[in-house]
Coordinates of C-alpha atoms in Angstrom, one line a residue:
X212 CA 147.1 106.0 -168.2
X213 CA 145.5 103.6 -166.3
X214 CA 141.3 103.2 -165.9
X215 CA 141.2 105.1 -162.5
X216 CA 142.9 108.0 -164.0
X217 CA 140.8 107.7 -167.6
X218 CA 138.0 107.6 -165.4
X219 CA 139.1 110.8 -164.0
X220 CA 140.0 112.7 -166.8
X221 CA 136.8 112.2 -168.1
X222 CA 135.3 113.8 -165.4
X223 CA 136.9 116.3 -165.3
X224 CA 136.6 117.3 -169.1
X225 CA 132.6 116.8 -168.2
X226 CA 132.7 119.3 -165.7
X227 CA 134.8 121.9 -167.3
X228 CA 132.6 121.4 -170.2
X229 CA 129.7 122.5 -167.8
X230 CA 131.1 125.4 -166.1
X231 CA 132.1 126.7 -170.0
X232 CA 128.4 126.0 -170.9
X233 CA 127.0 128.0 -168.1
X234 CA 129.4 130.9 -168.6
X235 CA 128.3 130.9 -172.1
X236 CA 124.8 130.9 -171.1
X237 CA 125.9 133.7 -168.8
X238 CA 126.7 135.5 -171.4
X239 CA 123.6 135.6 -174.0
X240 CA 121.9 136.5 -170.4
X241 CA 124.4 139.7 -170.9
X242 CA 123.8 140.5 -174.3
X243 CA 120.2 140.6 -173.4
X244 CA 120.1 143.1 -170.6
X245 CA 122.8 145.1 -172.3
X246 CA 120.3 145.2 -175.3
X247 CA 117.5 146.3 -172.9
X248 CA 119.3 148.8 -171.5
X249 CA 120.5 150.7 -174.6
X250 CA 116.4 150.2 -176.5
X251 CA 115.4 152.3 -173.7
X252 CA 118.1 154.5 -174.2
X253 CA 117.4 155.1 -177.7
X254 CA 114.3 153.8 -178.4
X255 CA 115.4 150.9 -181.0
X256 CA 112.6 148.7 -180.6
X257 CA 113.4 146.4 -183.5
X258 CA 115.8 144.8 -181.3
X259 CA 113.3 143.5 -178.8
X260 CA 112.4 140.8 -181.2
X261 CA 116.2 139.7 -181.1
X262 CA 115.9 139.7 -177.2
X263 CA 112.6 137.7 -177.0
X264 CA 115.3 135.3 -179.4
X265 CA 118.2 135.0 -178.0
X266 CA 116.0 134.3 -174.5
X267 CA 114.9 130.8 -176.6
X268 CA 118.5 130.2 -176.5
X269 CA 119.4 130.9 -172.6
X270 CA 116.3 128.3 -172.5
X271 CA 117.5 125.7 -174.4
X272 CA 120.9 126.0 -172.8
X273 CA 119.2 125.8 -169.3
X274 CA 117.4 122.3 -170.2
X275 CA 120.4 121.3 -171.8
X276 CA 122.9 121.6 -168.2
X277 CA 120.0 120.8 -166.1
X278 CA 120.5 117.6 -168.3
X279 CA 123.9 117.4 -167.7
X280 CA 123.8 117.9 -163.9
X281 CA 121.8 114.9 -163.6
X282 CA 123.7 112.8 -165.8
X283 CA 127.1 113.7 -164.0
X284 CA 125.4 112.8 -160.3
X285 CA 123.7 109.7 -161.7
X286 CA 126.9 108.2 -163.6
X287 CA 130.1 109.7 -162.0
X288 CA 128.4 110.5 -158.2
X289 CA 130.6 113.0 -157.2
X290 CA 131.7 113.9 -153.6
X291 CA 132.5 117.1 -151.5
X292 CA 133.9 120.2 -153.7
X293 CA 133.0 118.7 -157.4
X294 CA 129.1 117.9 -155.6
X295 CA 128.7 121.1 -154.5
X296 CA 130.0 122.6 -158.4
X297 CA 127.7 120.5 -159.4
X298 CA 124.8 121.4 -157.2
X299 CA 126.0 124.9 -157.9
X300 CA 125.6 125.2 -161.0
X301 CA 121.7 123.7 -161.1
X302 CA 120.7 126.7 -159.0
X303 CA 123.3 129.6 -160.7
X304 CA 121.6 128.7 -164.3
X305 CA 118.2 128.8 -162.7
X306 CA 119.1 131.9 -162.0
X307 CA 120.1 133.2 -165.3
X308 CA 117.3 132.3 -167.3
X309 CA 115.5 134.2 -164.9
X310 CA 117.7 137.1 -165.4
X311 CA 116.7 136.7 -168.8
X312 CA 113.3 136.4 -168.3
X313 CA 113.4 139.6 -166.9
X314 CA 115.8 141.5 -169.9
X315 CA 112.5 140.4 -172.4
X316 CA 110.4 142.2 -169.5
X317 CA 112.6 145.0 -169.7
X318 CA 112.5 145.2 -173.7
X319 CA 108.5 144.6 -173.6
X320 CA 107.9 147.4 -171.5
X321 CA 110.4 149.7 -173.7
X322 CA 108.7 148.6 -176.8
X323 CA 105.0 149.4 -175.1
X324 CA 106.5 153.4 -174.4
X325 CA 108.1 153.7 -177.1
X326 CA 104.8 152.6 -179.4
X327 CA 102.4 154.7 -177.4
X328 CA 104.7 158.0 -178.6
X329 CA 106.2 158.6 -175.5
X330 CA 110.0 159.2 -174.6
X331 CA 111.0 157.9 -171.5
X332 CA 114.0 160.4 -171.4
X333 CA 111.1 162.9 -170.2
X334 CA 111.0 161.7 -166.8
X335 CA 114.5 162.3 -165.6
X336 CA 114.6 158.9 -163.9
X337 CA 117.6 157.0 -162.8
X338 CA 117.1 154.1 -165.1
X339 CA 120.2 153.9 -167.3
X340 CA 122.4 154.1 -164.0
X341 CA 120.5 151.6 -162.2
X342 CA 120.7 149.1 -165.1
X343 CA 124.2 149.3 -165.6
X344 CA 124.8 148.7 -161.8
X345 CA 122.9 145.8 -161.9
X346 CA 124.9 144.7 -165.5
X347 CA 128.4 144.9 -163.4
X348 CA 126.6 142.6 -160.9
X349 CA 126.1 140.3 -163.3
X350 CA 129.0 140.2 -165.0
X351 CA 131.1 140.2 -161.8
X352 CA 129.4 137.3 -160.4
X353 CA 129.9 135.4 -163.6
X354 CA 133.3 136.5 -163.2
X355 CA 133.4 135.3 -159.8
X356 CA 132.0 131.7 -160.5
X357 CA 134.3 131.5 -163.7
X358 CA 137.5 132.3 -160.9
X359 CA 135.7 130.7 -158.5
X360 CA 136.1 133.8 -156.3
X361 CA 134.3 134.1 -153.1
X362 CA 135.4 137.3 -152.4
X363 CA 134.1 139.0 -155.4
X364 CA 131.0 137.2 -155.0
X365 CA 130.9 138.9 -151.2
X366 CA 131.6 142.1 -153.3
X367 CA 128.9 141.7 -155.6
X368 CA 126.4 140.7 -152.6
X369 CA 127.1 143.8 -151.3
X370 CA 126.2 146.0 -154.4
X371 CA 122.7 144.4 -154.1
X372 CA 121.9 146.8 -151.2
X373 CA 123.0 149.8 -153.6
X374 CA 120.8 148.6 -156.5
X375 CA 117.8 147.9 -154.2
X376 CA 117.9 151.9 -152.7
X377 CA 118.3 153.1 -155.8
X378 CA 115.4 151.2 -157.3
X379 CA 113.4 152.9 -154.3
X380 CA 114.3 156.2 -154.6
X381 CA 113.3 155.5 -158.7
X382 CA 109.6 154.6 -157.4
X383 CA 109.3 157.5 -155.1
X384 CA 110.5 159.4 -158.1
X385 CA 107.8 157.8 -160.5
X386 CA 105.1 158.4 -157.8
X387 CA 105.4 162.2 -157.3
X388 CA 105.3 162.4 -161.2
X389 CA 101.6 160.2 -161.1
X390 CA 100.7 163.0 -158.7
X391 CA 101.8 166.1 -160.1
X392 CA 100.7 165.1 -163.7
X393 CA 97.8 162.1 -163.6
X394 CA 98.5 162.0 -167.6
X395 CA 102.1 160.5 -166.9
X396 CA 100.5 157.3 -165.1
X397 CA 100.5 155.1 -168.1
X398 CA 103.8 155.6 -168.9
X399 CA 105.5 155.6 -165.3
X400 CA 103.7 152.4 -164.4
X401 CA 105.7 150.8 -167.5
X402 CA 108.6 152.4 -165.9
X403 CA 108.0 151.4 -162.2
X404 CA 107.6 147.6 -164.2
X405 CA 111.5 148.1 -165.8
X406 CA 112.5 149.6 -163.0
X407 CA 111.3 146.3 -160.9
X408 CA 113.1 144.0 -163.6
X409 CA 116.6 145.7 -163.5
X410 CA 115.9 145.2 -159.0
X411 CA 115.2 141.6 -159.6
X412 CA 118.4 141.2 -162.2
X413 CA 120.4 142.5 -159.3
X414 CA 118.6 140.0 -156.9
X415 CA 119.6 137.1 -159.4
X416 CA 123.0 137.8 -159.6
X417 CA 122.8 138.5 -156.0
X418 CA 121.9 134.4 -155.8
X419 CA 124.7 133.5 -158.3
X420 CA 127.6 135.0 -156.3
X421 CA 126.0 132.9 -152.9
X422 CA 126.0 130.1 -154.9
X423 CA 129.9 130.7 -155.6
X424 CA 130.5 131.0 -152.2
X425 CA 128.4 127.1 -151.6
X426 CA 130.7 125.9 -154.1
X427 CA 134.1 127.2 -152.8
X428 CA 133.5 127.5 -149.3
X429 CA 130.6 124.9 -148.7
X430 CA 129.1 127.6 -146.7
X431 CA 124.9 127.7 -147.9
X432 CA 124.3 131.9 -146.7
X433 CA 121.1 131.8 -148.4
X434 CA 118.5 133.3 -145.9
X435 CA 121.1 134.2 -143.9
X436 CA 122.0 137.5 -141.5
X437 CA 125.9 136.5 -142.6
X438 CA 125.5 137.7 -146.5
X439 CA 128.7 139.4 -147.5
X440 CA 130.9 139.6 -144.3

């Protein structure tokens, strides 16, 4: 093997090593919203401190690729596709610990229903089915970056709209109960709060799957009337 192809190698063994390291980022950002989800199912509060934890981790694994990013363009300077994996990446984990960020909101607000005696159950809202659509999104666009599949990205773009009518037919749900019964304020405003975490969740992974698209198409459809077609 000559240097060139040394050289080469070694890149290449960098950058796999970063696109494993975001995927396994990807996944504690799972676990944590999977962990939400089923506390406000059945109320198991002890494992928020285990979110607020593994969240630590999804934020010392950010640092660390942000790292790693820089020190790939600075020594190697990449050009076209392995720039724009590069680039990708810096935004996609972004993303995720935000994700994350808002799986510990989630769990908060579970914890703060759950203390106060309530069951959120009572209120016949949505929140389960909303959750686990934006979980799929999630997991598909990780799926899509770790394929580097544009189209599923497109797909998972797509599912944002569901997520973001669903959320609003939640708040007009929450709303009507504030009215009917001003003693269920409290407890639907914590509600209306998850509810606006899981929306956001969706809106992340939403970001992810364009950045998928950046990195296999060099097409940027951020801000864009484009989006999925």
């Amino acid at each position: 093997m000559n240097e060139s192809q040394h050289v080469s190698s070694q890149f290449d063994e960098e950058l796999s090593r970063l696109r494993t390291h975001v995927l396994q980022m990807g996944g504690l950002v799972e676990t944590q919203i999977s962990s939400a989800i089923e506390a406000y199912t059945t109320g198991e509060v002890a494992s928020v401190k285990t979110i607020v934890d593994t969240d630590r981790k999804v934020n010392d694994l950010e640092k660390a690729i942000d790292d790693d990013c820089a020190h790939v363009i600075a020594k190697r300077q990449p050009t076209a596709s392995d720039l724009r994996l590069v680039l990708g990446i810096s935004k996609i984990v972004t993303d995720l610990e935000r994700a994350g960020d808002e799986a510990k909101k989630i769990a908060k607000g579970v914890r703060r229903i759950y203390e106060a005696g309530h069951m959120p159950s009572q209120y016949g809202i949505g929140i389960r089915h909303l959750a686990e659509a934006a979980l799929t999104m999630v997991r598909q666009a990780l799926d899509a970056f770790a394929r580097l599949d544009a189209e599923l990205a497109k797909a998972v773009i797509s599912a944002d709209n569901d997520v973001d009518v669903e959320f609003k037919s939640i708040i007009r749900q929450l709303i009507t109960h504030m009215m009917e019964d001003p003693r269920t304020i409290t407890t639907s405003i914590d509600i209306i709060w998850i509810a606006r975490a899981i929306e956001r969740i969706g809106d992340h992974a939403k970001n992810v799957s364009e950045q998928v698209i950046f990195i296999v198409e060099g097409r940027d459809i951020r801000h864009t009337k484009e989006k999925a077609q």
